[in-house]
């Protein structure tokens, strides 16, 4: 039996999107691919309301986290660490031989603009990394306020991980002044894993031109040049996944972005109300994620046992991430899931736990 995925990625992919992958292949140097790929890029720009350069890389999101560092930072970068993925970005920057400093808060807390500004006043940073939706803790970073504050530091680029939020949570890339916004296909896009989307500002592209050691595979400058000349990707892309992406973008357009955001908000409110009544939220109040709820296991339930019972009924939720494995559990409400599917999940959890 298929277990419906209420985990924070991969998320459920609707059958018609899965089916879209089953078409015969085309060559990535054929006109048909140019048409497919340029169509995808235009649709992404329209849906995300951005004029920035948009690229789809055949890779998971982590590749773009690394690429953002390698393309946009010569030396000094400030990394916001409030959970596992913020920490991953910090470590990536170190592995890329950059001088990375971290702002660290306890897991479950949000990093506020004042904390970043304090660091920026003391030292000049080329870029700041922010995980907009920390999947390990269910915390939404105040990206609007961080973006507004950073307008006073025009030489500092804003690099943002929206892996578990873009297409589910409303993020105004232009208004927030995001220079690199990156995401993966297997989360709120509701697609199979394998594609990463990057939205890159002119300022970031200009900066990249002066940075050495950008590498080849995810070199923003090379990818943009190739796209401008040919409307294609420099290396062989996952063409079948592009079919699915193209189909899904049409479906998202049909739903309407505002409706999509509202659906995510309603699902989040429902799960969070339930969690507050029966357990407690892990996220700092006021900073709850719109796409994934991290629940404090205040009843000391055995999450593995709950998931086993849920599995028999055709559902899967997620345990806590890393060091929070026993302390928390997570319910994702992102992608194409509906409120009634969430209600059904919660009803089943209530039955199993006798709530
Ligand atoms: C916030 C966040 N950033 C980055 C990643 C890594 O993405 P990927 O597994 O697509 O490389 C994840 C994956 O769960 C994530 O949730």
XYZ file of C-alpha atoms and ligand atoms in Angstrom, residues 60-62 65 85 88 131 133 135 161 163-164 184 186-187, ligand 1:
31
model
C 19.395 18.483 -5.362
C 19.142 21.779 -3.490
C 22.418 21.314 -1.614
C 23.754 26.010 -1.495
C 20.282 23.254 7.313
C 24.944 22.630 6.695
C 17.487 29.425 5.706
C 12.272 27.736 6.388
C 12.910 22.157 8.096
C 17.534 28.703 1.166
C 14.171 24.541 -0.168
C 11.165 23.571 1.939
C 14.593 21.772 -4.537
C 10.816 17.526 -3.988
C 9.218 19.841 -1.441
C 15.858 23.767 4.456
C 16.587 22.760 3.647
N 17.713 23.110 3.027
C 18.402 22.248 2.266
C 18.004 20.947 2.126
C 18.781 20.029 1.277
O 18.086 19.829 0.090
P 18.430 18.616 -0.884
O 18.180 17.372 -0.099
O 17.481 18.835 -2.029
O 19.855 18.763 -1.276
C 16.837 20.506 2.764
C 16.397 19.117 2.649
O 15.584 18.625 3.378
C 16.109 21.446 3.535
O 14.982 21.084 4.141
